[in-house]
Amino acid sequence: MAEFDEPIERLIEYFRQLPSVGKKTAQRYAFYIIENGKEKAENFAKAILDVKEKVKLCKECGNYSVNEICPICQRRNKKLVCVVQEPKDIVSMEKIKSYDGVYHVLFGTISPLENRGPNDIRIKELLERVSKNGVEEVIMATNPDVEGEATAMYISKLLKPLGVKVTRLAQGIAMGSDIEFADEVTLERAMEQRQEI
Amino acid sequence: MAEFDEPIERLIEYFRQLPSVGKKTAQRYAFYIIENGKEKAENFAKAILDVKEKVKLCKECGNYSVNEICPICQRRNKKLVCVVQEPKDIVSMEKIKSYDGVYHVLFGTISPLENRGPNDIRIKELLERVSKNGVEEVIMATNPDVEGEATAMYISKLLKPLGVKVTRLAQGIAMGSDIEFADEVTLERAMEQRQEI
């Protein structure tokens, strides 16, 4: 005998597929749906379907957007492009209120281990944008890990012949963190890139 | 400007309403839906709707069920009834493989603070079941907190005149826990209810 009747088990199964959701959490979510109003559940289901129906990728930057061109690409400075791995990284970068450039989503990194080469991420589109829009600076904001670093290096080598300035987010100790707990690679970078005060 | 386009914001909002889900987690869930296949999203939405459509309360015990009478009530010993606060407590109790009785869900406790009296939880239904089925023992498995205790006491006073045995789950130190970290109320109970070995 299954622990729950079929429709409940099936809903738990779908909740479990969400990132970092275990059996117990999925069960709590399913019970929430059961215990709350029918209209709320219907609206929830509709919200899932609407997102799949309406959300596309911005033709310029690759970010999620309901329009062909996302609001950021429509309004901001196209001469400054920040390259990120995933759309969710844009959410983080947007915390920097002063940044008025646009973004370019790669959708991944070059990763020989996962069989992703330069043609599997949106590098060609980046080169086209840089040529087409007369971009002045490309900021590489890929993750500071092996694959992110390698991807940033690879792209910068392709960009430099186009006469565009390529920069990388500074690496070092995080604000509010504790030097005691910083790892040695981070500390080494912080030392290398130390600034006069 | 909202952080995301409307359909994405709306989906995030629905995920946020799930228990213990914050903004960041809701965002990850919404991105998961966006990033995965359309068919999967459609099945997810359907699972939500199906649960609302098909899942009812078992007419005997109050547990969630697609049938009028749930599988537990159909097959097990009706002379032994375990009283719980919520359907999710049945899931926990069912870990005790040896228990072959049925359950009775109260859907809450008596709580003057939250304005819930004896008529707001399923006490009348319990008394009817006990009379109708010739129940021999009622095990009170409400939570070991003030409201759960008070509710167990209240119900046991109503049941005793019916000549039924009423028991309560033993209270004491949890298996595998550390006496060092046990609170004083738990230790006092464990001392009171100590067993000869």
Short mmCIF file of C-alpha atoms in Angstrom, two decimals:
data_model
loop_
_atom_site.label_atom_id
_atom_site.label_comp_id
_atom_site.label_asym_id
_atom_site.label_seq_id
_atom_site.Cartn_x
_atom_site.Cartn_y
_atom_site.Cartn_z
CA MET A 1 0.00 0.00 0.00
CA ALA A 2 1.32 3.40 -0.98
CA GLU A 3 1.52 5.86 1.89
CA PHE A 4 -1.05 8.14 0.23
CA ASP A 5 -3.72 7.76 -2.40
CA GLU A 6 -2.54 8.15 -5.98
CA PRO A 7 -3.33 11.83 -6.68
CA ILE A 8 -1.59 12.86 -3.45
CA GLU A 9 1.47 10.69 -4.18
CA ARG A 10 1.66 12.16 -7.66
CA LEU A 11 1.55 15.74 -6.39
CA ILE A 12 4.23 14.93 -3.78
CA GLU A 13 6.35 13.50 -6.60
CA TYR A 14 6.12 16.74 -8.60
CA PHE A 15 6.98 18.88 -5.59
CA ARG A 16 9.98 16.60 -4.92
CA GLN A 17 11.39 17.45 -8.32
CA LEU A 18 11.81 21.09 -7.29
CA PRO A 19 15.40 21.94 -6.32
CA SER A 20 16.46 20.78 -2.82
CA VAL A 21 13.00 19.47 -1.93
CA GLY A 22 12.97 16.18 -0.01
CA LYS A 23 10.12 13.79 0.66
CA LYS A 24 9.03 15.42 3.90
CA THR A 25 9.00 18.95 2.47
CA ALA A 26 7.16 17.81 -0.67
CA GLN A 27 4.57 16.21 1.59
CA ARG A 28 4.09 19.46 3.50
CA TYR A 29 3.61 21.35 0.25
CA ALA A 30 1.06 18.80 -1.00
CA PHE A 31 -0.84 18.99 2.29
CA TYR A 32 -0.87 22.77 1.98
CA ILE A 33 -2.57 22.41 -1.41
CA ILE A 34 -5.08 19.92 -0.01
CA GLU A 35 -5.87 22.05 3.02
CA ASN A 36 -6.35 25.30 1.17
CA GLY A 37 -9.10 26.56 -1.08
CA LYS A 38 -9.88 25.20 -4.52
CA GLU A 39 -9.61 28.61 -6.13
CA LYS A 40 -6.11 29.13 -4.75
CA ALA A 41 -5.02 25.76 -6.17
CA GLU A 42 -6.52 26.60 -9.53
CA ASN A 43 -4.70 29.92 -9.62
CA PHE A 44 -1.46 28.19 -8.67
CA ALA A 45 -1.88 25.69 -11.50
CA LYS A 46 -2.69 28.53 -13.88
CA ALA A 47 0.42 30.45 -12.80
CA ILE A 48 2.55 27.43 -13.72
CA LEU A 49 0.92 27.13 -17.14
CA ASP A 50 1.07 30.89 -17.80
CA VAL A 51 4.79 31.00 -17.15
CA LYS A 52 5.39 28.25 -19.69
CA GLU A 53 3.08 29.94 -22.15
CA LYS A 54 4.29 33.52 -21.89
CA VAL A 55 7.90 33.54 -20.79
CA LYS A 56 10.49 33.40 -23.60
CA LEU A 57 14.14 34.31 -23.85
CA CYS A 58 14.98 37.94 -24.66
CA LYS A 59 16.38 37.95 -28.20
CA GLU A 60 19.20 40.27 -27.18
CA CYS A 61 20.50 39.05 -23.83
CA GLY A 62 18.87 35.63 -23.28
CA ASN A 63 17.18 36.64 -20.02
CA TYR A 64 13.63 35.46 -19.33
CA SER A 65 11.12 37.91 -20.71
CA VAL A 66 7.52 38.10 -21.87
CA ASN A 67 8.53 40.50 -24.63
CA GLU A 68 10.88 39.86 -27.57
CA ILE A 69 13.31 42.32 -25.99
CA CYS A 70 13.45 42.44 -22.16
CA PRO A 71 12.97 45.72 -20.25
CA ILE A 72 16.68 45.90 -19.37
CA CYS A 73 17.78 45.65 -22.99
CA GLN A 74 15.13 48.16 -24.02
CA ARG A 75 16.16 50.89 -21.63
CA ARG A 76 19.77 50.62 -20.63
CA ASN A 77 23.25 51.38 -21.89
CA LYS A 78 24.08 48.83 -24.61
CA LYS A 79 27.76 49.78 -24.72
CA LEU A 80 28.32 48.04 -21.38
CA VAL A 81 27.63 44.29 -21.22
CA CYS A 82 27.87 42.07 -18.15
CA VAL A 83 28.25 38.37 -19.04
CA VAL A 84 26.61 35.90 -16.60
CA GLN A 85 26.12 32.15 -16.58
CA GLU A 86 22.39 31.98 -15.77
CA PRO A 87 19.36 34.26 -15.70
CA LYS A 88 19.27 34.01 -11.90
CA ASP A 89 22.68 35.69 -11.77
CA ILE A 90 21.06 38.80 -13.28
CA VAL A 91 18.78 38.99 -10.24
CA SER A 92 21.84 39.06 -8.01
CA MET A 93 23.74 41.57 -10.13
CA GLU A 94 20.72 43.88 -10.19
CA LYS A 95 21.23 44.43 -6.45
CA ILE A 96 23.97 46.81 -7.64
CA LYS A 97 21.62 49.72 -8.18
CA SER A 98 24.28 51.80 -9.90
CA TYR A 99 24.88 49.39 -12.81
CA ASP A 100 23.18 50.77 -15.89
CA GLY A 101 24.52 48.39 -18.55
CA VAL A 102 22.88 45.34 -20.09
CA TYR A 103 23.50 41.60 -19.60
CA HIS A 104 24.37 38.57 -21.67
CA VAL A 105 23.34 35.12 -20.44
CA LEU A 106 25.62 32.27 -21.52
CA PHE A 107 23.38 29.48 -20.17
CA GLY A 108 26.27 27.55 -18.70
CA THR A 109 30.04 27.38 -18.92
CA ILE A 110 32.45 25.55 -21.14
CA SER A 111 32.77 22.22 -19.37
CA PRO A 112 34.68 19.33 -20.93
CA LEU A 113 33.53 17.12 -18.06
CA GLU A 114 29.87 17.75 -18.86
CA ASN A 115 30.56 17.67 -22.58
CA ARG A 116 29.77 21.37 -23.16
CA GLY A 117 31.97 23.13 -25.68
CA PRO A 118 32.09 26.79 -26.78
CA ASN A 119 29.28 26.17 -29.28
CA ASP A 120 26.92 24.91 -26.60
CA ILE A 121 26.72 28.22 -24.76
CA ARG A 122 25.77 31.64 -26.16
CA ILE A 123 29.25 32.86 -27.13
CA LYS A 124 28.52 33.43 -30.82
CA GLU A 125 25.56 35.67 -29.88
CA LEU A 126 27.85 37.67 -27.57
CA LEU A 127 30.40 38.29 -30.33
CA GLU A 128 27.61 39.41 -32.67
CA ARG A 129 26.23 41.81 -30.07
CA VAL A 130 29.64 43.30 -29.39
CA SER A 131 30.22 43.98 -33.11
CA LYS A 132 26.68 45.15 -33.84
CA ASN A 133 26.23 47.54 -30.89
CA GLY A 134 29.74 48.96 -30.68
CA VAL A 135 30.15 47.65 -27.15
CA GLU A 136 32.89 49.42 -25.18
CA GLU A 137 33.29 47.11 -22.19
CA VAL A 138 32.40 43.51 -21.42
CA ILE A 139 32.41 42.57 -17.74
CA MET A 140 32.90 38.84 -17.16
CA ALA A 141 30.73 37.84 -14.19
CA THR A 142 30.96 34.07 -14.48
CA ASN A 143 31.41 32.20 -11.20
CA PRO A 144 34.87 32.30 -9.57
CA ASP A 145 35.39 28.54 -9.95
CA VAL A 146 37.47 26.51 -12.43
CA GLU A 147 34.84 26.39 -15.17
CA GLY A 148 33.73 29.98 -14.71
CA GLU A 149 37.34 31.19 -14.84
CA ALA A 150 38.19 29.13 -17.90
CA THR A 151 35.07 30.34 -19.71
CA ALA A 152 35.89 33.97 -18.88
CA MET A 153 39.44 33.50 -20.21
CA TYR A 154 38.24 31.80 -23.39
CA ILE A 155 35.71 34.54 -24.14
CA SER A 156 38.12 37.36 -23.37
CA LYS A 157 40.57 35.97 -25.93
CA LEU A 158 37.83 36.09 -28.56
CA LEU A 159 36.76 39.59 -27.60
CA LYS A 160 40.10 41.36 -27.44
CA PRO A 161 40.72 41.32 -31.22
CA LEU A 162 37.43 43.21 -31.56
CA GLY A 163 39.01 46.10 -29.67
CA VAL A 164 36.66 45.89 -26.70
CA LYS A 165 37.76 46.31 -23.10
CA VAL A 166 37.23 43.09 -21.13
CA THR A 167 37.10 43.13 -17.33
CA ARG A 168 36.44 40.58 -14.60
CA LEU A 169 34.67 41.08 -11.25
CA ALA A 170 37.25 41.62 -8.51
CA GLN A 171 38.00 38.59 -6.36
CA GLY A 172 38.89 38.73 -2.72
CA ILE A 173 37.46 38.42 0.76
CA ALA A 174 33.71 39.01 0.99
CA MET A 175 32.49 42.07 2.87
CA GLY A 176 31.34 41.21 6.40
CA SER A 177 33.07 37.84 6.26
CA ASP A 178 35.72 36.60 8.60
CA ILE A 179 39.36 36.30 7.48
CA GLU A 180 39.68 33.40 9.91
CA PHE A 181 37.31 31.36 7.76
CA ALA A 182 38.43 32.50 4.32
CA ASP A 183 39.89 29.72 2.18
CA GLU A 184 43.48 29.95 0.95
CA VAL A 185 42.62 30.51 -2.72
CA THR A 186 40.43 33.47 -1.80
CA LEU A 187 43.11 34.90 0.46
CA GLU A 188 45.75 34.49 -2.25
CA ARG A 189 43.55 36.37 -4.73
CA ALA A 190 42.83 39.07 -2.18
CA MET A 191 46.56 39.48 -1.66
CA GLU A 192 47.38 39.57 -5.38
CA GLN A 193 44.68 42.13 -6.11
CA ARG A 194 45.35 44.25 -3.02
CA GLN A 195 44.58 47.96 -3.37
CA GLU A 196 46.45 50.98 -2.04
CA ILE A 197 44.41 52.89 0.54
CA MET B 1 10.01 48.10 -12.26
CA ALA B 2 9.21 44.69 -10.78
CA GLU B 3 12.18 42.36 -10.55
CA PHE B 4 10.57 39.92 -12.99
CA ASP B 5 7.90 40.06 -15.62
CA GLU B 6 4.35 39.56 -14.36
CA PRO B 7 3.80 35.84 -14.96
CA ILE B 8 7.11 35.02 -13.25
CA GLU B 9 6.33 37.28 -10.28
CA ARG B 10 2.91 35.68 -9.96
CA LEU B 11 4.35 32.15 -9.94
CA ILE B 12 6.95 33.19 -7.36
CA GLU B 13 4.11 34.58 -5.24
CA TYR B 14 2.25 31.25 -5.30
CA PHE B 15 5.36 29.30 -4.40
CA ARG B 16 5.98 31.72 -1.52
CA GLN B 17 2.65 30.78 -0.01
CA LEU B 18 3.85 27.21 0.54
CA PRO B 19 4.91 26.55 4.15
CA SER B 20 8.36 27.92 5.10
CA VAL B 21 9.16 29.10 1.58
CA GLY B 22 10.94 32.47 1.37
CA LYS B 23 11.44 34.76 -1.59
CA LYS B 24 14.74 33.23 -2.67
CA THR B 25 13.46 29.66 -2.54
CA ALA B 26 10.24 30.57 -4.36
CA GLN B 27 12.38 32.16 -7.05
CA ARG B 28 14.44 28.97 -7.44
CA TYR B 29 11.25 26.92 -7.77
CA ALA B 30 9.84 29.30 -10.40
CA PHE B 31 13.10 29.17 -12.36
CA TYR B 32 12.96 25.40 -12.22
CA ILE B 33 9.53 25.52 -13.88
CA ILE B 34 10.77 27.96 -16.51
CA GLU B 35 13.88 25.94 -17.26
CA ASN B 36 12.17 22.58 -17.58
CA GLY B 37 9.91 21.11 -20.22
CA LYS B 38 6.41 22.29 -20.99
CA GLU B 39 4.96 18.82 -20.55
CA LYS B 40 6.41 18.52 -17.06
CA ALA B 41 4.89 21.87 -16.09
CA GLU B 42 1.52 20.83 -17.49
CA ASN B 43 1.61 17.58 -15.53
CA PHE B 44 2.54 19.49 -12.38
CA ALA B 45 -0.40 21.86 -12.85
CA LYS B 46 -2.68 18.89 -13.50
CA ALA B 47 -1.45 17.15 -10.33
CA ILE B 48 -2.47 20.21 -8.30
CA LEU B 49 -5.92 20.30 -9.88
CA ASP B 50 -6.42 16.53 -9.56
CA VAL B 51 -5.69 16.61 -5.86
CA LYS B 52 -8.33 19.27 -5.32
CA GLU B 53 -10.77 17.38 -7.50
CA LYS B 54 -10.32 13.86 -6.15
CA VAL B 55 -9.17 14.04 -2.55
CA LYS B 56 -11.92 14.15 0.08
CA LEU B 57 -12.07 13.38 3.78
CA CYS B 58 -12.71 9.76 4.78
CA LYS B 59 -16.23 9.65 6.25
CA GLU B 60 -15.05 7.50 9.14
CA CYS B 61 -11.74 8.92 10.33
CA GLY B 62 -11.37 12.27 8.54
CA ASN B 63 -8.09 11.34 6.85
CA TYR B 64 -7.51 12.42 3.23
CA SER B 65 -8.84 9.81 0.85
CA VAL B 66 -10.06 9.42 -2.73
CA ASN B 67 -12.69 6.93 -1.55
CA GLU B 68 -15.60 7.54 0.80
CA ILE B 69 -13.88 5.26 3.31
CA CYS B 70 -10.06 5.30 3.38
CA PRO B 71 -8.00 2.09 2.99
CA ILE B 72 -7.05 2.09 6.69
CA CYS B 73 -10.68 2.24 7.86
CA GLN B 74 -11.64 -0.42 5.33
CA ARG B 75 -9.12 -3.02 6.42
CA ARG B 76 -8.05 -2.53 9.99
CA ASN B 77 -9.24 -3.21 13.54
CA LYS B 78 -12.03 -0.74 14.31
CA LYS B 79 -12.04 -1.53 18.03
CA LEU B 80 -8.77 0.35 18.44
CA VAL B 81 -8.78 4.08 17.60
CA CYS B 82 -5.80 6.43 17.68
CA VAL B 83 -6.83 10.11 17.93
CA VAL B 84 -4.54 12.61 16.15
CA GLN B 85 -4.69 16.33 15.51
CA GLU B 86 -3.96 16.39 11.78
CA PRO B 87 -3.82 13.98 8.82
CA LYS B 88 -0.05 14.39 8.65
CA ASP B 89 0.21 12.86 12.12
CA ILE B 90 -1.20 9.63 10.66
CA VAL B 91 1.81 9.48 8.34
CA SER B 92 4.09 9.63 11.37
CA MET B 93 2.12 7.10 13.39
CA GLU B 94 2.11 4.68 10.46
CA LYS B 95 5.86 4.29 10.93
CA ILE B 96 4.83 1.98 13.77
CA LYS B 97 4.36 -1.04 11.57
CA SER B 98 2.79 -3.08 14.35
CA TYR B 99 -0.20 -0.77 14.89
CA ASP B 100 -3.27 -2.35 13.32
CA GLY B 101 -6.00 -0.04 14.62
CA VAL B 102 -7.69 2.88 12.88
CA TYR B 103 -7.35 6.65 13.34
CA HIS B 104 -9.53 9.63 14.12
CA VAL B 105 -8.47 13.08 12.94
CA LEU B 106 -9.62 15.98 15.12
CA PHE B 107 -8.44 18.73 12.75
CA GLY B 108 -7.01 20.84 15.52
CA THR B 109 -7.16 21.15 19.28
CA ILE B 110 -9.42 22.98 21.68
CA SER B 111 -7.79 26.40 21.82
CA PRO B 112 -9.45 29.29 23.65
CA LEU B 113 -6.69 31.59 22.35
CA GLU B 114 -7.52 30.76 18.74
CA ASN B 115 -11.23 30.72 19.50
CA ARG B 116 -11.66 26.97 18.86
CA GLY B 117 -14.07 25.19 21.19
CA PRO B 118 -15.00 21.49 21.46
CA ASN B 119 -17.59 21.88 18.69
CA ASP B 120 -14.99 23.16 16.23
CA ILE B 121 -13.02 19.93 16.13
CA ARG B 122 -14.28 16.41 15.35
CA ILE B 123 -15.14 15.29 18.90
CA LYS B 124 -18.83 14.53 18.27
CA GLU B 125 -17.84 12.23 15.40
CA LEU B 126 -15.40 10.41 17.69
CA LEU B 127 -18.08 9.78 20.33
CA GLU B 128 -20.42 8.46 17.63
CA ARG B 129 -17.75 6.09 16.29
CA VAL B 130 -16.94 4.79 19.75
CA SER B 131 -20.61 3.99 20.43
CA LYS B 132 -21.36 2.62 16.97
CA ASN B 133 -18.32 0.37 16.54
CA GLY B 134 -17.99 -0.91 20.10
CA VAL B 135 -14.49 0.58 20.39
CA GLU B 136 -12.41 -0.99 23.15
CA GLU B 137 -9.51 1.45 23.40
CA VAL B 138 -8.91 5.04 22.35
CA ILE B 139 -5.27 6.14 22.23
CA MET B 140 -4.86 9.90 22.57
CA ALA B 141 -1.98 10.94 20.29
CA THR B 142 -2.43 14.69 20.39
CA ASN B 143 0.78 16.72 20.69
CA PRO B 144 2.47 16.85 24.13
CA ASP B 145 1.93 20.60 24.51
CA VAL B 146 -0.58 22.61 26.54
CA GLU B 147 -3.39 22.50 23.97
CA GLY B 148 -2.80 18.89 22.99
CA GLU B 149 -2.80 17.81 26.66
CA ALA B 150 -5.94 19.79 27.47
CA THR B 151 -7.74 18.38 24.45
CA ALA B 152 -6.73 14.82 25.39
CA MET B 153 -8.01 15.39 28.94
CA TYR B 154 -11.29 16.90 27.74
CA ILE B 155 -11.97 14.02 25.36
CA SER B 156 -11.03 11.33 27.86
CA LYS B 157 -13.61 12.70 30.30
CA LEU B 158 -16.29 12.39 27.64
CA LEU B 159 -15.19 8.88 26.67
CA LYS B 160 -14.88 7.24 30.08
CA PRO B 161 -18.65 7.17 30.79
CA LEU B 162 -18.98 5.12 27.58
CA GLY B 163 -16.93 2.37 29.25
CA VAL B 164 -14.02 2.62 26.81
CA LYS B 165 -10.37 2.39 27.85
CA VAL B 166 -8.56 5.67 27.14
CA THR B 167 -4.77 5.77 26.94
CA ARG B 168 -2.16 8.42 26.12
CA LEU B 169 1.17 8.00 24.31
CA ALA B 170 3.98 7.66 26.87
CA GLN B 171 6.00 10.81 27.47
CA GLY B 172 9.66 10.85 28.30
CA ILE B 173 13.09 11.26 26.81
CA ALA B 174 13.29 10.54 23.09
CA MET B 175 15.27 7.51 21.95
CA GLY B 176 18.74 8.48 20.73
CA SER B 177 18.48 11.93 22.31
CA ASP B 178 20.83 13.35 24.90
CA ILE B 179 19.76 13.74 28.53
CA GLU B 180 22.06 16.75 28.72
CA PHE B 181 19.79 18.62 26.32
CA ALA B 182 16.41 17.37 27.53
CA ASP B 183 14.18 20.12 28.95
CA GLU B 184 13.03 19.96 32.55
CA VAL B 185 9.36 19.21 31.79
CA THR B 186 10.37 16.21 29.68
CA LEU B 187 12.75 14.98 32.38
CA GLU B 188 10.07 15.36 35.05
CA ARG B 189 7.64 13.29 32.96
CA ALA B 190 10.29 10.68 32.29
CA MET B 191 10.90 10.44 36.04
CA GLU B 192 7.20 10.20 36.92
CA GLN B 193 6.55 7.54 34.32
CA ARG B 194 9.73 5.57 35.01
CA GLN B 195 9.53 1.83 34.40
CA GLU B 196 11.02 -1.06 36.34
CA ILE B 197 13.63 -2.95 34.33
#
